[in-house]
Coordinates of C-alpha atoms in Angstrom, one line a residue:
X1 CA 0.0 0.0 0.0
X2 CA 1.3 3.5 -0.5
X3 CA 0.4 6.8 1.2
X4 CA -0.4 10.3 0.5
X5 CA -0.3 13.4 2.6
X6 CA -2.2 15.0 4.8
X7 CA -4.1 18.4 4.6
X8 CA -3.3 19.6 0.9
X9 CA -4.3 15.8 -0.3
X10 CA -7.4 15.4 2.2
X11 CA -8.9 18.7 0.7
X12 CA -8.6 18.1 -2.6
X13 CA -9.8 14.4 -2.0
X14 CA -12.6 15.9 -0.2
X15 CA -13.7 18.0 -3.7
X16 CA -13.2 15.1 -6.1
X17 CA -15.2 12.9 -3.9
X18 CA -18.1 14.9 -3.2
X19 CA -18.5 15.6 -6.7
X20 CA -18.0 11.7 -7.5
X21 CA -21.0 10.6 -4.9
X22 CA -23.0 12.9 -7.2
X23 CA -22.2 12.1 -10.6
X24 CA -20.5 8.8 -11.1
X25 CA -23.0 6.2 -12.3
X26 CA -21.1 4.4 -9.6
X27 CA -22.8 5.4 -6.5
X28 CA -26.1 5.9 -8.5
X29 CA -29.1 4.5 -6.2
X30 CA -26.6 5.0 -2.8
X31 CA -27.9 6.6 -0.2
X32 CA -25.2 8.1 2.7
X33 CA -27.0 9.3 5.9
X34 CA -23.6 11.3 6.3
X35 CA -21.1 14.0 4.3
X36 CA -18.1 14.0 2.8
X37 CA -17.2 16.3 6.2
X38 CA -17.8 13.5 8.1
X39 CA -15.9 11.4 6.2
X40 CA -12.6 13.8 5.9
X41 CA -13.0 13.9 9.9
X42 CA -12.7 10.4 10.6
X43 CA -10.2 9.7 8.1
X44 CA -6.8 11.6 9.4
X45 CA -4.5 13.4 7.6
X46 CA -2.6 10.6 6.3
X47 CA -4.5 9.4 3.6
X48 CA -3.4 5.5 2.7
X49 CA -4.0 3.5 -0.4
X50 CA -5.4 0.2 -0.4
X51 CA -4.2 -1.0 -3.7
X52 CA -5.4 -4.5 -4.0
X53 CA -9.0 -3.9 -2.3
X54 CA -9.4 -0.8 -5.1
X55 CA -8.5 -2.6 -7.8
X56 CA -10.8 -6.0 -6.5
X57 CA -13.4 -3.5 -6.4
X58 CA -13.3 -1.7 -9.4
X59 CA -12.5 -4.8 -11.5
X60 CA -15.9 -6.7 -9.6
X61 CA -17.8 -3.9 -10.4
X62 CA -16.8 -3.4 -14.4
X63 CA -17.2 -7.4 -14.3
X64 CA -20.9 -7.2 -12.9
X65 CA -22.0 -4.3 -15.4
X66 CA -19.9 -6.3 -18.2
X67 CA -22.9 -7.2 -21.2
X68 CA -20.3 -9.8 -22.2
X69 CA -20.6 -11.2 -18.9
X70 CA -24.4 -13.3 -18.0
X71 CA -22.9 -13.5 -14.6
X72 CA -20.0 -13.6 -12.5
X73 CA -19.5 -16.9 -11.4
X74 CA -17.3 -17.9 -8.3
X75 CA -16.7 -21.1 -5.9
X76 CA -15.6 -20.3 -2.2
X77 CA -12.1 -21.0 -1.2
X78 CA -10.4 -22.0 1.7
X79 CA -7.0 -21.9 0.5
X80 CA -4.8 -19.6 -1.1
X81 CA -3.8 -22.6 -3.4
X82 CA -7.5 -23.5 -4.0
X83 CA -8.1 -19.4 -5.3
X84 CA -5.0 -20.6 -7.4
X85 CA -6.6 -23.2 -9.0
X86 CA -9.6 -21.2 -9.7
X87 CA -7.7 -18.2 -10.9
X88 CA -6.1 -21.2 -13.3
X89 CA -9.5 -22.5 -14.4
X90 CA -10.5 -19.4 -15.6
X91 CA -12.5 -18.3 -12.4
X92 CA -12.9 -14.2 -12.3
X93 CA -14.1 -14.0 -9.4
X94 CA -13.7 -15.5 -5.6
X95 CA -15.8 -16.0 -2.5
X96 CA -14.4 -16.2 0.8
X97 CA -17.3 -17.7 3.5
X98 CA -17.6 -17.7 7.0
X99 CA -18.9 -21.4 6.8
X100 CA -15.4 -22.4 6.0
X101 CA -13.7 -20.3 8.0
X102 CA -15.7 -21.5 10.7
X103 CA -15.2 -25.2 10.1
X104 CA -11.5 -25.1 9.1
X105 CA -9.8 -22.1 8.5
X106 CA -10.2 -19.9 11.5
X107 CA -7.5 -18.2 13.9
X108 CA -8.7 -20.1 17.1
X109 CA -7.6 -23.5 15.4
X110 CA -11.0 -25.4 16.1
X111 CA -13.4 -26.8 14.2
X112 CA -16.8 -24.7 14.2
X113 CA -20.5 -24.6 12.9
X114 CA -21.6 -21.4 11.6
X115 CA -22.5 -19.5 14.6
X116 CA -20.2 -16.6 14.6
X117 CA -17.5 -18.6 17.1
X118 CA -14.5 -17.9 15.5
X119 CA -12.4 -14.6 16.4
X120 CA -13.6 -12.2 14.3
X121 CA -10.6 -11.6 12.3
X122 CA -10.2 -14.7 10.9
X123 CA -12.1 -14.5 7.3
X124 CA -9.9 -10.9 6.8
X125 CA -6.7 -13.0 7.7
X126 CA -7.8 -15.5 5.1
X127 CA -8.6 -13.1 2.5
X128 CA -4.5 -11.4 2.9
X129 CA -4.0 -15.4 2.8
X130 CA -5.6 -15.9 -0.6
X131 CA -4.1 -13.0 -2.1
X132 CA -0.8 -13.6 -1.2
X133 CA -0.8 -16.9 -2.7
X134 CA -2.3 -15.1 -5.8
X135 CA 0.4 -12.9 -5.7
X136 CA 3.0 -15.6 -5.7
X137 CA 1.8 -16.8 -8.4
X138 CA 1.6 -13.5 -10.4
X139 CA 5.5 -13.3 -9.4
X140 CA 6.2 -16.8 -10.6
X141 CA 4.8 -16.5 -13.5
X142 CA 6.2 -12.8 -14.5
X143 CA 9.7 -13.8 -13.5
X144 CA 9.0 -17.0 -15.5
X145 CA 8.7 -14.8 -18.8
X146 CA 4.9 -16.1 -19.2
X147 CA 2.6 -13.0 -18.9
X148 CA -0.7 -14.0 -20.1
X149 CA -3.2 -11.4 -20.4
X150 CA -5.8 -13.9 -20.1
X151 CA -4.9 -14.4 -16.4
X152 CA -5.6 -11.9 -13.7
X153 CA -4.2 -12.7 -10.9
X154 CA -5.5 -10.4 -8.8
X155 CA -9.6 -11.3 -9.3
X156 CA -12.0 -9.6 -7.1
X157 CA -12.4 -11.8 -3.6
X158 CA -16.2 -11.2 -1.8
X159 CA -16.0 -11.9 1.9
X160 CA -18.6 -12.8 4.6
X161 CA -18.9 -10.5 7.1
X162 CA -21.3 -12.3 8.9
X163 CA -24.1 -10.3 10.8
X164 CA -20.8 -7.6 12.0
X165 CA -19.5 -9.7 14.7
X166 CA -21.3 -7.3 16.9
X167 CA -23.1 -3.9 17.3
X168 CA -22.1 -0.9 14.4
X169 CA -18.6 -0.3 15.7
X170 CA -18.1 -4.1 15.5
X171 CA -19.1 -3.8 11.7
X172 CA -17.3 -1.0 11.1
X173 CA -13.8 -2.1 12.1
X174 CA -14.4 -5.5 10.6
X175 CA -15.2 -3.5 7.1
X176 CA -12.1 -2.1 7.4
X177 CA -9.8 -4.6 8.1
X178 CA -11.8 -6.6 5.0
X179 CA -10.0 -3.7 3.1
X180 CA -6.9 -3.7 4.5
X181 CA -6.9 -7.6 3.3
X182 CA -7.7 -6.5 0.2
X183 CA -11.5 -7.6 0.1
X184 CA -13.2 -5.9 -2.6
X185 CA -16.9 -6.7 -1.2
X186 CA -18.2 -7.6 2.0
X187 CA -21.8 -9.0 2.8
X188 CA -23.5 -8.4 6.0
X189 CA -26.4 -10.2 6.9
X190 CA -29.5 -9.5 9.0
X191 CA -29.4 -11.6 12.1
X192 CA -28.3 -11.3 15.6
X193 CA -24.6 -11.9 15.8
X194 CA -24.8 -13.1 19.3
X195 CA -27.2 -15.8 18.0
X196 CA -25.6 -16.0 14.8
X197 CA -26.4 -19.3 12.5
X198 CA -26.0 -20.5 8.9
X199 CA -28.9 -19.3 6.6
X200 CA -29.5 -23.3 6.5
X201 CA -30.0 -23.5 9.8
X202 CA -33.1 -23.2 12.5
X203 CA -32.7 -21.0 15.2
X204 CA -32.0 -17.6 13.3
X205 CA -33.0 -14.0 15.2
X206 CA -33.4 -11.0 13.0
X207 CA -32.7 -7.8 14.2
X208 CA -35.2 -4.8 13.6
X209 CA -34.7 -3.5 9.8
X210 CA -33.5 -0.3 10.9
X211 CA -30.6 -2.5 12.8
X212 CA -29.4 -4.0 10.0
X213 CA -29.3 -0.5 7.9
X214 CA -27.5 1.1 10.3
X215 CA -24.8 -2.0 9.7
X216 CA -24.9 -1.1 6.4
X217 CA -24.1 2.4 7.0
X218 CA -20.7 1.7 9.2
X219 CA -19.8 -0.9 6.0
X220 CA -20.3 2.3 3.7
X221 CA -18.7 4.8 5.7
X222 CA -15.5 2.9 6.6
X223 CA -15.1 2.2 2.9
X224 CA -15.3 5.8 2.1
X225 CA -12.5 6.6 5.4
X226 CA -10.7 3.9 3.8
X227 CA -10.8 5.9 0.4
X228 CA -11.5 2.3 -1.4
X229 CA -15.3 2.3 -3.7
X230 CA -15.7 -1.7 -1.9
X231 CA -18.9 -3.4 -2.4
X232 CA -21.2 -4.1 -0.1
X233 CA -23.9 -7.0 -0.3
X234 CA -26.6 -6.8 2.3
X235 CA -28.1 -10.3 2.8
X236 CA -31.6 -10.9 4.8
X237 CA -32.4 -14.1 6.4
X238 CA -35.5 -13.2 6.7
X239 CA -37.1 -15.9 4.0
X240 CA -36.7 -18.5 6.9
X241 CA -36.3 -17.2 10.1
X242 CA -39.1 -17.5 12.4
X243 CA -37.4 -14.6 15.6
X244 CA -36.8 -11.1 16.0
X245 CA -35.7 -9.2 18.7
X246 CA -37.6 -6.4 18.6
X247 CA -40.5 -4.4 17.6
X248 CA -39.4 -1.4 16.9
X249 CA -39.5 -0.8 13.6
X250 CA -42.9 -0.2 12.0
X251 CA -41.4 -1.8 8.8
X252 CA -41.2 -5.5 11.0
X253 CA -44.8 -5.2 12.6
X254 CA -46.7 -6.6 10.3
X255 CA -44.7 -10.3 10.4
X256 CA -45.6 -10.4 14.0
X257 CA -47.5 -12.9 15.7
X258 CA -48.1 -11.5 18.6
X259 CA -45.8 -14.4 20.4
X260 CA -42.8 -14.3 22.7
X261 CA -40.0 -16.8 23.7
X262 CA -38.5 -17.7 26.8
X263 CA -35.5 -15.6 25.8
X264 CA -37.6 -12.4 25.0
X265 CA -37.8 -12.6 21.2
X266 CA -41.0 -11.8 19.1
X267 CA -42.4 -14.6 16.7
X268 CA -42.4 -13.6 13.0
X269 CA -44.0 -14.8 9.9
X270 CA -40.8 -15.3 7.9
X271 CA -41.2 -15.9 4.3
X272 CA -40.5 -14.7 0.8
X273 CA -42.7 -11.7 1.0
X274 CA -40.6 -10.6 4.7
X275 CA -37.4 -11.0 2.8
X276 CA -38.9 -8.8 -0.3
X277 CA -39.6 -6.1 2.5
X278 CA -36.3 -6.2 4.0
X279 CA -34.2 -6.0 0.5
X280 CA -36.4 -3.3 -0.6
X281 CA -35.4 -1.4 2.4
X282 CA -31.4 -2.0 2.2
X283 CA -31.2 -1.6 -1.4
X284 CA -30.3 2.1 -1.0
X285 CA -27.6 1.2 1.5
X286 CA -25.7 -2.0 -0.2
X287 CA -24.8 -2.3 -4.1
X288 CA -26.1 -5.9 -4.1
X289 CA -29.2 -7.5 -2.6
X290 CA -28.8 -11.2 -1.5
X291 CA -31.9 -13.4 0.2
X292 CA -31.0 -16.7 1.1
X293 CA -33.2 -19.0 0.4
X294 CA -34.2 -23.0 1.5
X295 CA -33.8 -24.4 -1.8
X296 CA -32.8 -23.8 -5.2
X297 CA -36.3 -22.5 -7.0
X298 CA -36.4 -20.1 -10.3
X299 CA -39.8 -19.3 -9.7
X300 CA -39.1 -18.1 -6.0
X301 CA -36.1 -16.4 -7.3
X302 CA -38.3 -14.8 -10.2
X303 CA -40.9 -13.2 -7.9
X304 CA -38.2 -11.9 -5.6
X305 CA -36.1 -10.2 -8.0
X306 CA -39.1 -8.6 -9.9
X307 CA -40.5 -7.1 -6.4
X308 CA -37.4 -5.7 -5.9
X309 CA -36.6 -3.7 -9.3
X310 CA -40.2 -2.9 -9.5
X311 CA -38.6 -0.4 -6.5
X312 CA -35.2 -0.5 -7.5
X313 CA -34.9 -1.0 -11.5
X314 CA -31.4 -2.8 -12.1
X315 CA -30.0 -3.1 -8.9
X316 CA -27.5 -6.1 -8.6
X317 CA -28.5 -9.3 -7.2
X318 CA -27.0 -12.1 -5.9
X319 CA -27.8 -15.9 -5.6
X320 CA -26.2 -18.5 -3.0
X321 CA -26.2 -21.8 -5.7
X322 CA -26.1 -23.6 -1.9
X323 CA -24.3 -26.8 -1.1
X324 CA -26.9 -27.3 1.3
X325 CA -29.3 -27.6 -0.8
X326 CA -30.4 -31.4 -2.5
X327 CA -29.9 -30.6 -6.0
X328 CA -30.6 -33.4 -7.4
X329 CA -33.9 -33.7 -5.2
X330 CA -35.2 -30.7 -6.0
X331 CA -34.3 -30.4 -9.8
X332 CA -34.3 -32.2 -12.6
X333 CA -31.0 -32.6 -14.9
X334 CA -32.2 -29.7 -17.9
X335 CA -33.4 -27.0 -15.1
X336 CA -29.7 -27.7 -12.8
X337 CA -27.7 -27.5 -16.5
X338 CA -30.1 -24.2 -17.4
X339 CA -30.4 -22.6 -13.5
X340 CA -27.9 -20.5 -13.5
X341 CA -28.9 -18.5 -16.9
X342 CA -32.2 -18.5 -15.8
X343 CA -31.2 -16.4 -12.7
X344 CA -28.9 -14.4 -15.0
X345 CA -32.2 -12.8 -16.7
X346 CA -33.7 -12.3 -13.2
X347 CA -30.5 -9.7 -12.6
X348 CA -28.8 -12.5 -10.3
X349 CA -25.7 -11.1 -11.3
X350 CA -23.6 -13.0 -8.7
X351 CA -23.8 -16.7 -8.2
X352 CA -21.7 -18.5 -6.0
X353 CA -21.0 -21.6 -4.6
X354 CA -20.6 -21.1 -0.9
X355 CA -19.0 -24.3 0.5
X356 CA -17.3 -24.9 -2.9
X357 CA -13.6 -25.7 -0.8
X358 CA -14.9 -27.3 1.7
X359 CA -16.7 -30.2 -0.2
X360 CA -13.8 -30.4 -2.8
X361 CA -10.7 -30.8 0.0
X362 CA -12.8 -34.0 2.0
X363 CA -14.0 -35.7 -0.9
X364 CA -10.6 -35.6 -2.7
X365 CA -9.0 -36.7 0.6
X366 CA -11.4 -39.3 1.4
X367 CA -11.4 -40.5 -2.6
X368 CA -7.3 -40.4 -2.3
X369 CA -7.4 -41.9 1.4
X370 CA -9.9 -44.7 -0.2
X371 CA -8.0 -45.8 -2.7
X372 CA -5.0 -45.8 -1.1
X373 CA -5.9 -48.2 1.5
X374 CA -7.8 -50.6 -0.8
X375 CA -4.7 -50.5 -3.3
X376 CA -1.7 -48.5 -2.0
X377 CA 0.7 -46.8 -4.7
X378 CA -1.8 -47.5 -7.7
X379 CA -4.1 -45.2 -6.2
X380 CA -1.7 -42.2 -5.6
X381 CA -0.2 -43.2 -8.8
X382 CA -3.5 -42.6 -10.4
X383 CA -4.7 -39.1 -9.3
X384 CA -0.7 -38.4 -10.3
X385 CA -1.9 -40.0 -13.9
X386 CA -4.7 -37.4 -13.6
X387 CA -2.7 -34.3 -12.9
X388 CA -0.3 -34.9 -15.7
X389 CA -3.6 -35.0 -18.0
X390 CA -5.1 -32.0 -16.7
X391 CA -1.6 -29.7 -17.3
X392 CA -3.2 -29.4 -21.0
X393 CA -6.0 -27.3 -19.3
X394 CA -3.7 -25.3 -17.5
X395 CA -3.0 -27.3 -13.9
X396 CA 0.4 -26.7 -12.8
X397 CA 0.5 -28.1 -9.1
X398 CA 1.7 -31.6 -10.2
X399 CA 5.2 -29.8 -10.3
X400 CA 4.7 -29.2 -6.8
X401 CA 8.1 -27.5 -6.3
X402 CA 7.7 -25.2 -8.9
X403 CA 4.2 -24.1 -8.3
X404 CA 5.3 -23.0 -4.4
X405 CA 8.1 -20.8 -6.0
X406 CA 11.9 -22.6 -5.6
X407 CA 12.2 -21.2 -9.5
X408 CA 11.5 -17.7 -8.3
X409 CA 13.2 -17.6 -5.3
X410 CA 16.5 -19.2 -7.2
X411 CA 16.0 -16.2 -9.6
X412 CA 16.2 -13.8 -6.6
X413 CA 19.2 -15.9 -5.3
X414 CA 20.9 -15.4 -8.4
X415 CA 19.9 -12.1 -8.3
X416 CA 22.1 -11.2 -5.7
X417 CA 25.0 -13.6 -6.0
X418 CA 25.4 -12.3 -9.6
X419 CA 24.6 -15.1 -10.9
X420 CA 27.4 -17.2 -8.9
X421 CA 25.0 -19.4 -6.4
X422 CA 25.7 -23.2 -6.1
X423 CA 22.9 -23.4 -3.8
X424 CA 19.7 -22.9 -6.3
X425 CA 17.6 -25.5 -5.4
X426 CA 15.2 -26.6 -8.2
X427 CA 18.4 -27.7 -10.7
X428 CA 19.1 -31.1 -9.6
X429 CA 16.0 -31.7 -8.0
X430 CA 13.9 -35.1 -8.6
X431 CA 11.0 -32.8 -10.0
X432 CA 13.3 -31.4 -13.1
X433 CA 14.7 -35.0 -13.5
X434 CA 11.4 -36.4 -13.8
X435 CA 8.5 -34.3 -14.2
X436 CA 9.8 -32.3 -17.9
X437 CA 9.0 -33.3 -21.3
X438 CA 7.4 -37.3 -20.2
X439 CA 6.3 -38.8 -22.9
X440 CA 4.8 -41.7 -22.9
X441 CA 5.9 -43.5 -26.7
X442 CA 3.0 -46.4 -26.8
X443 CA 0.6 -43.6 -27.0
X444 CA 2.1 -41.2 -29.8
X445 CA 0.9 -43.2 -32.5
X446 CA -2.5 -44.7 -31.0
X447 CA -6.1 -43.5 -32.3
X448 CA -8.5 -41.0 -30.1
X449 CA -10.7 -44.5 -29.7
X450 CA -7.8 -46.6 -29.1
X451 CA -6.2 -44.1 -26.6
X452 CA -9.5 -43.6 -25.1
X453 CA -9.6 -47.3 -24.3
X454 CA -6.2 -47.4 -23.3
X455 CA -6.8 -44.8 -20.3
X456 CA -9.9 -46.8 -19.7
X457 CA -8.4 -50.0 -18.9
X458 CA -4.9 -49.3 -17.7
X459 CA -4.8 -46.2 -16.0
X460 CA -1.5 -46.0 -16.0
X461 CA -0.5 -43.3 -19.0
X462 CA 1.7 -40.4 -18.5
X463 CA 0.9 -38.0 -21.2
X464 CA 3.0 -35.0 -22.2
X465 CA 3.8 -32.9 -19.4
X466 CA 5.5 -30.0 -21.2
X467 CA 3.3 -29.6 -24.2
X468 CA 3.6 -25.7 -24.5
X469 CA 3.2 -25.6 -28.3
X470 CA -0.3 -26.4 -29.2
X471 CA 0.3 -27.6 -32.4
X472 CA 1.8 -30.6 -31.0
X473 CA -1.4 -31.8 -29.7
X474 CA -4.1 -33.1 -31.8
X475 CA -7.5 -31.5 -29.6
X476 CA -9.6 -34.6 -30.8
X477 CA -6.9 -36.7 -29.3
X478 CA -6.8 -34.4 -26.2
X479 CA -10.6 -34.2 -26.0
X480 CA -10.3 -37.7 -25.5
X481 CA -7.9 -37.4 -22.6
X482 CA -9.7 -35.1 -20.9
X483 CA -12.8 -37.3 -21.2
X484 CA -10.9 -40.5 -20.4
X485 CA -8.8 -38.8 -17.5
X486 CA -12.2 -38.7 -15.4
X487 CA -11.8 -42.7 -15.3
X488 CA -8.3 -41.8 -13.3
X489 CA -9.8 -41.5 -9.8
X490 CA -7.7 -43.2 -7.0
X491 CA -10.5 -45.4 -5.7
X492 CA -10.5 -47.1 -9.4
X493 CA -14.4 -46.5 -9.5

């Protein structure tokens, strides 16, 4: 990050920004319950420039008003080598959830549900995780010689705020440490934080509307101290919550039922039409509205988003394609293949696979772990098979020394030796011995049918590793790999 100073700087950041709120098609349809006084009071003298978080931001936002672009698609990681691999597979965007912080990537160490029991720095700790691995790779690559400007490496990351953690403060200071990690939006949701569950789960308190606004407000106004445009997603719970804490706000009246708990907290009548009510509401606060839902239904999703830009025309949605939900049980195979372009022409502009790292890391464990114990090396030897396969597509980790960065960090050893360092350590390793330019000869000649059999009932090819010319590679006779390569899994099923 870089600075810029003080009194000369603020003013004229003051100007420039006031007139921005006003005119940019940016903040069009944002309401601040504050000034751009307010802001320059808040903010120091010592303005300081969060580069990754702008650039997340801005590059999210282009991507969401992008007519090339249906949607932004995006799978949650865990790891900063799993936002790797998505970055690799042509991912342009990343989520970062609470749900996996909470089960296995948290500060305290422990194993959690989603119930807001994890310190509360832990998803902004993950989020500088993720994009330093992202920048490793950047540096690997640019030091490599291999700059391809169809991979950004620095994608837009949207991170779960949870319901703040606590009161405004709480949210405030979590929104800006989500920018100092380089977030470039954050969601909030509607419940109580002290009670705090997963949207999948029972038990969930909303606060009063006016609550969760006000949320919304300390998320806006530490982006603007932080001098970073970061988006923020406001997401009600309301569609299947059943509690509120209080009756304040005329808005939450009418779900009443007139029915208190032990604890003290009204009954409601959650439900689509409750969650319609709420978004309404926060759309003026938040760039993107997000109601999670119970299960994955278009015509649910249809009457929600048409309620809401009957008030708001075009504001951004966003749509949780949940692991939770039975996919499979609830849709047939041509509406799951179709879903997601259906939501697209709703104005569900973000979809997102929550849990997407978690699933992924146990099954491919327990697949590996599997097959290993049924048949020992010919498992592991298969998902290697696999990996050398899938480096036509653009999977680098099977050179596992290389991906971490010994290359680069030889190149900076050489650096400053001059060029005179006996110690670099990827020439004469095992992986530049072994892993370059494997070809396997019995296959060079054989047919896409005959090589598709082949990796059917041997599983044991190794393919060219270190194809970088394309011509070289028949893509009918790749096509086939790829297709045969799914037959590679450890377990042998």
């Amino acid at each position: 990050m870089s600075t810029s100073n003080g009194q000369n700087g603020n003013s004229q950041t003051s100007n420039s920004q006031i007139s921005n709120w006003q005119t940019s098609p940016r903040w069009r349809g944002i309401t601040r319950p504050y000034t751009q006084h307010d802001v320059n009071r808040l903010r120091g003298s010592f303005q300081i420039e969060h580069t990754i978080a702008r650039h997340g931001a801005e590059r999210l936002w282009n991507l969401l008003h992008d007519e090339a672009e249906s949607y932004v698609p995006a799978l949650g990681a865990m790891t900063g080598n799993q936002a790797v691999q998505q970055v690799k597979a042509g991912l342009k965007a990343i989520y970062v959830s609470g749900w996996q912080v909470a089960a296995d990537a948290n500060n305290a160490g422990q194993m959690y549900p989603d119930q807001s029991l994890y310190p509360a720095d832990s998803v902004p700790n993950l989020v500088r995780r993720i994009n330093q691995a992202l920048m490793r790779a950047d540096q690997i690559h640019h030091a490599e010689g291999n700059n391809d400007v169809d991979i950004n490496w620095f994608p837009p990351l949207i991170a779960d705020a949870e319901a703040g953690f606590g009161g405004n403060l709480n949210a405030f200071e979590l929104m800006k440490a989500m920018i100092e990690a380089g977030a470039a939006c954050v969601h909030f949701e509607d419940q109580l934080s002290s009670a705090k569950k997963c949207g999948h789960l029972g038990g969930k308190v909303l606060v009063p509307t006016t609550e969760a606004i006000q949320k919304l407000v300390a998320a806006r106004l530490a982006s603007d101290v932080m001098g970073v445009p970061t988006l923020i997603m406001a997401r009600t719970d309301a569609d299947s919550a059943n509690l509120l804490t209080s009756d304040i706000d005329p808005r939450d009246r009418e779900f009443l039922t007139g029915e208190r708990t032990v604890e003290g907290f009204y009954h409601i009548r959650g439900g689509l039409k409750a969650a319609i009510a709420r978004a309404i509401a926060y759309a003026p606060y938040a760039d993107i509205l997000w109601c999670e839902t119970s299960k994955p239904d278009l015509e649910e999703a249809r009457e929600f988003a048409d309620a809401v830009h009957q008030v708001h025309p075009g504001k951004l949605l966003a749509y949780n394609c949940s692991p939770s939900f039975n996919w499979k049980k609830n849709l047939d195979d041509a509406t799951i293949a179709n879903f997601q372009r259906e939501l697209a022409t709703m104005g569900y502009k973000f979809q997102f696979i929550t849990l997407a790292g978690f699933h992924t890391l146990n099954f491919a464990m327990f697949e590996l772990a599997r097959g290993y114990k049924q048949a020992g090396m010919t498992a592991y030897s298969r998902l290697q098979e696999k990996e050398f396969l899938r480096e036509q597509q653009g999977y680098e980790a099977v050179k596992h020394q290389r991906f971490v960065g010994t290359g680069y960090f030889d190149a900076v050893q050489q650096v400053i030796t001059n060029g005179a360092a006996s110690t670099t350590a990827l020439e004469g390793s095992t992986e530049e011995a072994q892993f370059s330019g494997v070809v396997d000869r019995s296959t060079e000649d054989l047919s896409m049918e005959d090589l598709s059999a082949k990796l059917d009932h041997t599983h044991a090819i190794t393919v060219p590793v270190a194809m970088a010319d394309p011509e070289m590679a028949d893509p009918s006779l790749m096509a086939a790999c790829w297709e045969a390569s799914d037959e590679l899994m450890p377990s042998g099923d």
